[in-house]
Amino acid sequence: MKQIPLYEQIYEEIREKIEERGYRVGDRLPSEKELSEQYHVSRITSKKAVELLAEEGLVTRIPGKGTFVIEHQEMPKALEIPADSMTEKKPLPDHPPVIGVVLDGFGADFGCQMLGSIEMECRNQGFGMMLVCSYGRKDEETTGIKRLRELGVSGIIIMCVHDENYSESILEMAVQHFPVVTIDRRLKGVPISFVGTDSEAASRELARYLLDRGYRKTCFVKPHAAETSTLQERIQGFKKAYNEYGLFADESLWITDIRATLPAYHQYRGEQQLAEDEEKIIEFIQKHPEIDSYFAVEYSLARIVYTCLRKLGLQEKCPVVCFDGSDNIVQESMFTHVKQNEKEIGSLSVRLLADEIRGDDEVKTVLVPYHIREMTRGAAD
């Protein structure tokens, strides 16, 4: 009697678990390494088993994230995921469809205009809107997504928290083809549409602004947070500008451990964390008198650095540039900065989500134009 190959045995066992809902839609399978250890086989054998599952349309593989169970249309109806275990996408009768918006936070420097634009475009599209804030915490993000889906939203717009790992709830939406659009921070390797700024190009242009004016010892300032794709792009753009000038971006001059601007720290530690960060920055500035300029990845970071420079009497000597800015009603700018088109990002994210809700499953990346807005002399006084 012909023996069934080991990889087919593993494949059949996992398939059976999927059909019996031991693994549900959105669940992540063990890695190939974990499967090889579990079944005492080689990685090649476990890989072939997973490939068979993927070929049959039972799972999808997301590079760097894992293998996830997806809906399989050819399964018998008795094995389909029941309605009570899946989020109902359709709104209640006689009510307009509602979309969910999940932000890690928002303020005058970045987020308020975008949120207002999202709300206005929802009106134009005939949608209601529900807002949830995660305050920079992945558990709050996961809870918020779950709550919105339980309430029956038709789709979700999300600004992910600062974390190198994506929450399972986001990956679950991707594999279930639930309408979702990310803003500001794209999820590389995950099939989800994105609307935002080309952060690498913007960072490169802002760094060149300083280099063109003779500044060579720039301190790059970022929060103490996992490097999201957006933060990685800003770092890459900064380094690229230096490379184009034949220079080396000296990371020993970087400040990378500021916590006060992170939503979780800002909400729970507030003034205490700010005081600690300012003390740390002042000490760093005094230790590195060779620094001639500062590049902050966020406006709030730029404000903190400027406050420290002013306390040391160096605010006129060392310019500060940043992303975003809290421009006043007459368009005065405290710092030269990358001005993102928040209104366009907000409205386009709703339009993109509306397309997905209507059945367009094409994953799109929309990069919205930005511009460099120069400091208005006297605005920082």
Tab-separated table of C-alpha atoms in Angstrom:
chain	number	residue	atom	x	y	z
A	1	MET	CA	0.000	0.000	0.000
A	2	LYS	CA	1.404	3.366	-1.042
A	3	GLN	CA	2.412	5.538	1.901
A	4	ILE	CA	1.114	9.124	1.937
A	5	PRO	CA	3.989	11.645	1.942
A	6	LEU	CA	4.544	13.435	5.255
A	7	TYR	CA	3.786	16.868	3.808
A	8	GLU	CA	0.394	15.616	2.579
A	9	GLN	CA	-0.363	14.187	6.016
A	10	ILE	CA	0.409	17.564	7.608
A	11	TYR	CA	-1.634	19.316	4.931
A	12	GLU	CA	-4.647	17.046	5.528
A	13	GLU	CA	-4.471	17.505	9.297
A	14	ILE	CA	-4.343	21.308	9.067
A	15	ARG	CA	-7.079	21.341	6.418
A	16	GLU	CA	-9.270	19.270	8.717
A	17	LYS	CA	-8.682	21.733	11.566
A	18	ILE	CA	-9.682	24.603	9.281
A	19	GLU	CA	-12.847	22.831	8.136
A	20	GLU	CA	-13.790	21.998	11.720
A	21	ARG	CA	-13.033	25.607	12.669
A	22	GLY	CA	-10.115	24.718	14.898
A	23	TYR	CA	-8.513	27.499	12.870
A	24	ARG	CA	-10.933	30.308	12.027
A	25	VAL	CA	-10.728	32.931	9.308
A	26	GLY	CA	-8.017	35.413	10.304
A	27	ASP	CA	-6.139	32.986	12.574
A	28	ARG	CA	-2.408	32.700	12.061
A	29	LEU	CA	-0.998	29.225	11.486
A	30	PRO	CA	2.185	28.073	13.211
A	31	SER	CA	5.301	29.073	11.283
A	32	GLU	CA	7.089	26.567	9.043
A	33	LYS	CA	9.721	26.222	11.770
A	34	GLU	CA	7.067	25.586	14.411
A	35	LEU	CA	5.322	23.040	12.182
A	36	SER	CA	8.599	21.232	11.501
A	37	GLU	CA	9.216	20.970	15.258
A	38	GLN	CA	5.617	19.971	15.992
A	39	TYR	CA	5.592	17.163	13.408
A	40	HIS	CA	9.307	16.290	13.669
A	41	VAL	CA	9.934	16.898	9.979
A	42	SER	CA	12.233	19.123	7.933
A	43	ARG	CA	11.447	22.753	7.124
A	44	ILE	CA	11.137	21.722	3.465
A	45	THR	CA	8.381	19.261	4.362
A	46	SER	CA	6.408	21.762	6.447
A	47	LYS	CA	6.843	24.383	3.719
A	48	LYS	CA	5.347	22.048	1.092
A	49	ALA	CA	2.346	21.414	3.350
A	50	VAL	CA	1.715	25.149	3.715
A	51	GLU	CA	2.136	25.651	-0.036
A	52	LEU	CA	-0.588	23.063	-0.672
A	53	LEU	CA	-2.925	24.918	1.680
A	54	ALA	CA	-2.173	28.180	-0.129
A	55	GLU	CA	-2.726	26.605	-3.555
A	56	GLU	CA	-6.149	25.431	-2.436
A	57	GLY	CA	-7.057	28.922	-1.265
A	58	LEU	CA	-7.328	28.002	2.403
A	59	VAL	CA	-4.566	30.326	3.614
A	60	THR	CA	-2.667	33.395	2.498
A	61	ARG	CA	0.980	34.165	3.207
A	62	ILE	CA	1.918	37.716	4.208
A	63	PRO	CA	5.698	38.293	3.970
A	64	GLY	CA	7.266	38.907	7.352
A	65	LYS	CA	3.956	38.405	9.182
A	66	GLY	CA	2.957	34.773	8.739
A	67	THR	CA	0.336	32.527	7.177
A	68	PHE	CA	-3.343	33.271	7.823
A	69	VAL	CA	-6.580	31.379	7.264
A	70	ILE	CA	-8.846	33.031	4.703
A	71	GLU	CA	-12.391	32.477	3.511
A	72	HIS	CA	-12.640	29.522	1.151
A	73	GLN	CA	-15.626	29.749	-1.163
A	74	GLU	CA	-15.518	26.095	-2.246
A	75	MET	CA	-16.020	24.720	1.268
A	76	PRO	CA	-19.378	23.054	1.935
A	77	LYS	CA	-21.938	25.485	3.299
A	78	ALA	CA	-22.020	23.636	6.590
A	79	LEU	CA	-18.405	24.664	7.071
A	80	GLU	CA	-18.831	28.334	6.269
A	81	ILE	CA	-18.048	30.782	9.057
A	82	PRO	CA	-21.324	31.483	10.925
A	83	ALA	CA	-22.704	35.014	10.953
A	84	ASP	CA	-22.223	35.404	14.697
A	85	SER	CA	-18.467	34.808	14.382
A	86	MET	CA	-17.984	37.267	11.542
A	87	THR	CA	-18.654	40.962	11.571
A	88	GLU	CA	-21.777	41.926	9.662
A	89	LYS	CA	-20.762	44.607	7.171
A	90	LYS	CA	-24.235	45.851	6.330
A	91	PRO	CA	-25.763	48.564	8.501
A	92	LEU	CA	-29.133	48.197	10.146
A	93	PRO	CA	-32.104	48.805	7.814
A	94	ASP	CA	-33.201	52.406	7.371
A	95	HIS	CA	-29.850	53.689	8.611
A	96	PRO	CA	-27.013	55.114	6.503
A	97	PRO	CA	-23.832	53.014	6.365
A	98	VAL	CA	-21.325	53.901	9.063
A	99	ILE	CA	-17.536	53.800	8.832
A	100	GLY	CA	-15.126	53.577	11.737
A	101	VAL	CA	-12.078	55.814	12.183
A	102	VAL	CA	-9.244	54.666	14.468
A	103	LEU	CA	-6.530	57.231	15.253
A	104	ASP	CA	-3.642	56.925	17.687
A	105	GLY	CA	-4.230	60.590	18.508
A	106	PHE	CA	-4.628	63.959	16.818
A	107	GLY	CA	-3.804	67.594	17.455
A	108	ALA	CA	-3.523	71.030	15.890
A	109	ASP	CA	-0.103	70.174	14.428
A	110	PHE	CA	-1.345	67.040	12.662
A	111	GLY	CA	-4.663	65.242	12.626
A	112	CYS	CA	-7.364	67.843	13.301
A	113	GLN	CA	-7.695	69.015	9.698
A	114	MET	CA	-7.551	65.436	8.459
A	115	LEU	CA	-10.257	64.308	10.868
A	116	GLY	CA	-12.475	67.225	9.860
A	117	SER	CA	-11.965	66.329	6.203
A	118	ILE	CA	-12.869	62.690	6.876
A	119	GLU	CA	-16.091	63.761	8.588
A	120	MET	CA	-17.010	66.139	5.757
A	121	GLU	CA	-16.354	63.539	3.055
A	122	CYS	CA	-18.415	61.008	5.013
A	123	ARG	CA	-21.324	63.432	4.763
A	124	ASN	CA	-20.749	63.806	1.028
A	125	GLN	CA	-20.695	60.018	0.593
A	126	GLY	CA	-23.778	59.479	2.762
A	127	PHE	CA	-21.864	57.760	5.572
A	128	GLY	CA	-22.093	58.124	9.302
A	129	MET	CA	-18.819	58.089	11.253
A	130	MET	CA	-17.611	56.609	14.543
A	131	LEU	CA	-14.274	57.699	16.037
A	132	VAL	CA	-12.016	55.653	18.319
A	133	CYS	CA	-8.624	56.781	19.691
A	134	SER	CA	-5.967	54.228	20.649
A	135	TYR	CA	-3.660	56.751	22.372
A	136	GLY	CA	-0.653	54.905	21.000
A	137	ARG	CA	-1.537	51.573	22.625
A	138	LYS	CA	-1.866	48.451	20.521
A	139	ASP	CA	-4.334	46.848	22.948
A	140	GLU	CA	-6.604	49.897	22.682
A	141	GLU	CA	-6.287	49.764	18.892
A	142	THR	CA	-7.313	46.099	18.860
A	143	THR	CA	-10.215	46.722	21.237
A	144	GLY	CA	-11.367	49.703	19.183
A	145	ILE	CA	-11.363	47.754	15.925
A	146	LYS	CA	-13.254	44.883	17.532
A	147	ARG	CA	-15.842	47.246	19.010
A	148	LEU	CA	-16.381	49.047	15.706
A	149	ARG	CA	-16.862	45.788	13.844
A	150	GLU	CA	-19.269	44.486	16.463
A	151	LEU	CA	-21.267	47.689	16.000
A	152	GLY	CA	-21.552	46.866	12.302
A	153	VAL	CA	-19.402	49.478	10.582
A	154	SER	CA	-19.056	48.989	6.831
A	155	GLY	CA	-15.336	49.768	6.758
A	156	ILE	CA	-12.503	51.271	8.794
A	157	ILE	CA	-9.942	54.045	8.269
A	158	ILE	CA	-6.989	53.585	10.600
A	159	MET	CA	-3.813	55.377	11.650
A	160	CYS	CA	-1.816	52.558	13.245
A	161	VAL	CA	0.063	52.928	16.509
A	162	HIS	CA	3.865	53.211	16.591
A	163	ASP	CA	4.837	49.543	16.576
A	164	GLU	CA	6.984	47.364	14.348
A	165	ASN	CA	4.420	44.550	14.638
A	166	TYR	CA	0.883	44.960	13.341
A	167	SER	CA	-2.035	44.004	15.542
A	168	GLU	CA	-3.769	40.738	14.755
A	169	SER	CA	-7.053	42.586	14.229
A	170	ILE	CA	-5.576	44.527	11.295
A	171	LEU	CA	-4.164	41.391	9.686
A	172	GLU	CA	-7.508	39.695	10.248
A	173	MET	CA	-9.291	42.445	8.307
A	174	ALA	CA	-6.795	42.035	5.467
A	175	VAL	CA	-7.267	38.291	5.093
A	176	GLN	CA	-11.051	38.626	5.414
A	177	HIS	CA	-11.102	41.331	2.713
A	178	PHE	CA	-12.912	43.662	5.092
A	179	PRO	CA	-12.854	47.235	3.706
A	180	VAL	CA	-9.983	49.076	5.400
A	181	VAL	CA	-7.692	51.973	4.469
A	182	THR	CA	-4.612	53.105	6.402
A	183	ILE	CA	-3.552	56.739	6.636
A	184	ASP	CA	-0.187	58.300	7.514
A	185	ARG	CA	1.490	54.947	8.244
A	186	ARG	CA	1.435	52.268	5.582
A	187	LEU	CA	1.592	48.558	6.373
A	188	LYS	CA	4.316	47.104	4.190
A	189	GLY	CA	3.727	43.538	3.083
A	190	VAL	CA	0.026	43.643	3.996
A	191	PRO	CA	-2.611	43.980	1.235
A	192	ILE	CA	-4.313	47.108	2.603
A	193	SER	CA	-4.783	50.401	0.752
A	194	PHE	CA	-2.870	53.472	1.959
A	195	VAL	CA	-3.298	57.233	1.653
A	196	GLY	CA	-0.556	59.556	2.845
A	197	THR	CA	2.603	61.498	2.108
A	198	ASP	CA	5.758	60.216	0.426
A	199	SER	CA	7.680	60.538	3.684
A	200	GLU	CA	11.032	59.543	2.213
A	201	ALA	CA	10.883	62.187	-0.525
A	202	ALA	CA	9.640	64.828	1.919
A	203	SER	CA	12.357	64.019	4.443
A	204	ARG	CA	15.031	64.127	1.748
A	205	GLU	CA	13.828	67.543	0.564
A	206	LEU	CA	13.697	68.946	4.096
A	207	ALA	CA	17.209	67.655	4.861
A	208	ARG	CA	18.477	69.211	1.629
A	209	TYR	CA	16.957	72.501	2.765
A	210	LEU	CA	19.481	72.514	5.617
A	211	LEU	CA	22.354	71.133	3.544
A	212	ASP	CA	21.792	73.746	0.833
A	213	ARG	CA	22.274	76.419	3.491
A	214	GLY	CA	25.558	75.015	4.747
A	215	TYR	CA	24.430	73.034	7.784
A	216	ARG	CA	26.382	69.785	8.047
A	217	LYS	CA	26.050	68.646	11.668
A	218	THR	CA	22.317	68.089	11.949
A	219	CYS	CA	20.819	66.324	14.944
A	220	PHE	CA	18.009	63.999	13.848
A	221	VAL	CA	15.314	63.859	16.559
A	222	LYS	CA	12.766	61.049	16.815
A	223	PRO	CA	10.576	59.549	19.548
A	224	HIS	CA	11.432	56.489	21.574
A	225	ALA	CA	9.176	54.237	19.549
A	226	ALA	CA	9.297	51.269	17.243
A	227	GLU	CA	10.153	52.355	13.724
A	228	THR	CA	6.925	52.402	11.765
A	229	SER	CA	7.171	52.457	7.977
A	230	THR	CA	6.673	56.238	8.035
A	231	LEU	CA	9.488	56.767	10.522
A	232	GLN	CA	11.755	54.438	8.550
A	233	GLU	CA	11.020	56.428	5.396
A	234	ARG	CA	11.888	59.712	7.126
A	235	ILE	CA	15.180	58.245	8.311
A	236	GLN	CA	15.940	56.910	4.821
A	237	GLY	CA	15.144	60.260	3.209
A	238	PHE	CA	17.402	62.093	5.668
A	239	LYS	CA	20.289	59.708	4.997
A	240	LYS	CA	19.718	59.855	1.242
A	241	ALA	CA	20.093	63.646	1.257
A	242	TYR	CA	23.427	63.314	3.058
A	243	ASN	CA	24.582	60.628	0.623
A	244	GLU	CA	23.742	62.895	-2.308
A	245	TYR	CA	26.064	65.496	-0.795
A	246	GLY	CA	28.798	62.901	-0.339
A	247	LEU	CA	28.391	63.142	3.426
A	248	PHE	CA	27.821	60.674	6.231
A	249	ALA	CA	24.823	61.130	8.534
A	250	ASP	CA	26.447	60.831	11.964
A	251	GLU	CA	23.979	58.899	14.117
A	252	SER	CA	25.982	59.684	17.261
A	253	LEU	CA	24.463	63.171	16.943
A	254	TRP	CA	20.901	61.843	16.912
A	255	ILE	CA	18.371	62.081	19.747
A	256	THR	CA	16.226	58.949	19.598
A	257	ASP	CA	14.688	58.425	23.012
A	258	ILE	CA	12.076	61.170	23.531
A	259	ARG	CA	8.886	59.845	25.125
A	260	ALA	CA	6.795	62.915	25.993
A	261	THR	CA	5.189	63.161	22.544
A	262	LEU	CA	4.029	59.542	22.418
A	263	PRO	CA	0.271	59.382	23.135
A	264	ALA	CA	0.596	56.781	25.897
A	265	TYR	CA	3.255	58.781	27.779
A	266	HIS	CA	1.594	62.125	27.091
A	267	GLN	CA	-1.710	60.914	28.483
A	268	TYR	CA	-0.435	59.155	31.600
A	269	ARG	CA	2.817	60.942	32.570
A	270	GLY	CA	2.372	64.373	30.990
A	271	GLU	CA	4.468	67.127	32.577
A	272	GLN	CA	6.739	64.728	34.454
A	273	GLN	CA	7.804	62.993	31.240
A	274	LEU	CA	8.265	66.325	29.476
A	275	ALA	CA	10.543	67.594	32.255
A	276	GLU	CA	12.637	64.418	32.075
A	277	ASP	CA	12.964	64.691	28.294
A	278	GLU	CA	13.920	68.378	28.405
A	279	GLU	CA	16.629	67.656	30.964
A	280	LYS	CA	17.946	64.871	28.747
A	281	ILE	CA	17.957	67.073	25.622
A	282	ILE	CA	19.690	69.998	27.347
A	283	GLU	CA	22.412	67.647	28.569
A	284	PHE	CA	22.806	66.251	25.036
A	285	ILE	CA	23.035	69.731	23.475
A	286	GLN	CA	25.716	70.758	25.966
A	287	LYS	CA	27.639	67.559	25.294
A	288	HIS	CA	27.595	68.136	21.510
A	289	PRO	CA	28.382	71.802	20.775
A	290	GLU	CA	29.285	70.815	17.198
A	291	ILE	CA	25.593	70.348	16.305
A	292	ASP	CA	24.506	73.238	14.074
A	293	SER	CA	20.858	72.361	13.319
A	294	TYR	CA	17.993	70.075	14.322
A	295	PHE	CA	15.659	67.920	12.226
A	296	ALA	CA	12.600	66.692	14.150
A	297	VAL	CA	10.288	64.051	12.705
A	298	GLU	CA	7.274	65.696	14.409
A	299	TYR	CA	6.254	69.252	15.247
A	300	SER	CA	5.845	68.521	18.964
A	301	LEU	CA	9.433	67.248	19.091
A	302	ALA	CA	10.592	70.436	17.378
A	303	ARG	CA	8.827	72.509	20.039
A	304	ILE	CA	10.573	70.618	22.835
A	305	VAL	CA	13.990	71.008	21.183
A	306	TYR	CA	13.380	74.718	20.573
A	307	THR	CA	12.431	75.231	24.230
A	308	CYS	CA	15.700	73.589	25.292
A	309	LEU	CA	17.727	75.694	22.837
A	310	ARG	CA	16.057	78.841	24.118
A	311	LYS	CA	16.932	77.958	27.710
A	312	LEU	CA	20.559	77.712	26.590
A	313	GLY	CA	20.383	80.886	24.479
A	314	LEU	CA	21.035	78.934	21.259
A	315	GLN	CA	17.692	79.363	19.484
A	316	GLU	CA	19.088	81.896	16.978
A	317	LYS	CA	22.240	79.892	16.275
A	318	CYS	CA	20.683	76.483	15.561
A	319	PRO	CA	17.671	76.295	13.213
A	320	VAL	CA	15.019	73.643	13.794
A	321	VAL	CA	13.043	72.018	10.960
A	322	CYS	CA	10.335	69.396	11.247
A	323	PHE	CA	7.349	67.568	9.804
A	324	ASP	CA	4.002	69.313	10.253
A	325	GLY	CA	3.332	72.533	12.077
A	326	SER	CA	0.683	74.411	13.990
A	327	ASP	CA	0.245	77.334	11.600
A	328	ASN	CA	-1.958	80.137	12.890
A	329	ILE	CA	-4.824	81.849	11.077
A	330	VAL	CA	-2.485	84.189	9.164
A	331	GLN	CA	-0.288	81.234	8.114
A	332	GLU	CA	2.684	82.118	10.322
A	333	SER	CA	5.055	79.183	10.783
A	334	MET	CA	7.266	78.708	13.817
A	335	PHE	CA	9.585	76.316	11.946
A	336	THR	CA	10.393	75.494	8.354
A	337	HIS	CA	8.495	72.262	7.921
A	338	VAL	CA	6.951	69.661	5.641
A	339	LYS	CA	3.340	70.728	5.200
A	340	GLN	CA	1.247	67.635	4.546
A	341	ASN	CA	-2.096	68.023	2.791
A	342	GLU	CA	-4.247	66.699	5.618
A	343	LYS	CA	-7.532	67.668	3.985
A	344	GLU	CA	-6.711	65.717	0.830
A	345	ILE	CA	-5.484	62.710	2.817
A	346	GLY	CA	-8.734	62.679	4.792
A	347	SER	CA	-11.121	63.029	1.864
A	348	LEU	CA	-9.250	60.541	-0.347
A	349	SER	CA	-9.193	57.926	2.404
A	350	VAL	CA	-12.995	58.059	2.611
A	351	ARG	CA	-13.379	57.857	-1.176
A	352	LEU	CA	-11.019	54.889	-1.317
A	353	LEU	CA	-12.899	53.153	1.475
A	354	ALA	CA	-16.222	53.875	-0.254
A	355	ASP	CA	-14.894	52.129	-3.378
A	356	GLU	CA	-13.937	49.073	-1.309
A	357	ILE	CA	-17.333	48.985	0.385
A	358	ARG	CA	-18.919	48.978	-3.086
A	359	GLY	CA	-16.848	45.962	-4.096
A	360	ASP	CA	-13.566	47.307	-5.502
A	361	ASP	CA	-10.959	45.013	-3.926
A	362	GLU	CA	-7.908	46.486	-5.678
A	363	VAL	CA	-5.232	47.499	-3.161
A	364	LYS	CA	-4.140	51.079	-3.866
A	365	THR	CA	-1.372	53.364	-2.605
A	366	VAL	CA	-2.152	57.067	-2.977
A	367	LEU	CA	0.669	59.536	-2.273
A	368	VAL	CA	-0.658	63.033	-1.654
A	369	PRO	CA	1.559	66.019	-2.614
A	370	TYR	CA	3.248	68.021	0.153
A	371	HIS	CA	5.305	71.216	0.195
A	372	ILE	CA	8.026	72.814	2.304
A	373	ARG	CA	6.723	75.828	4.216
A	374	GLU	CA	9.444	78.162	5.437
A	375	MET	CA	9.517	79.670	8.893
A	376	THR	CA	7.900	83.074	9.228
A	377	ARG	CA	10.383	85.385	10.918
A	378	GLY	CA	9.043	86.410	14.283
A	379	ALA	CA	6.588	83.513	14.556
A	380	ALA	CA	8.863	81.739	17.037
A	381	ASP	CA	9.172	84.745	19.325
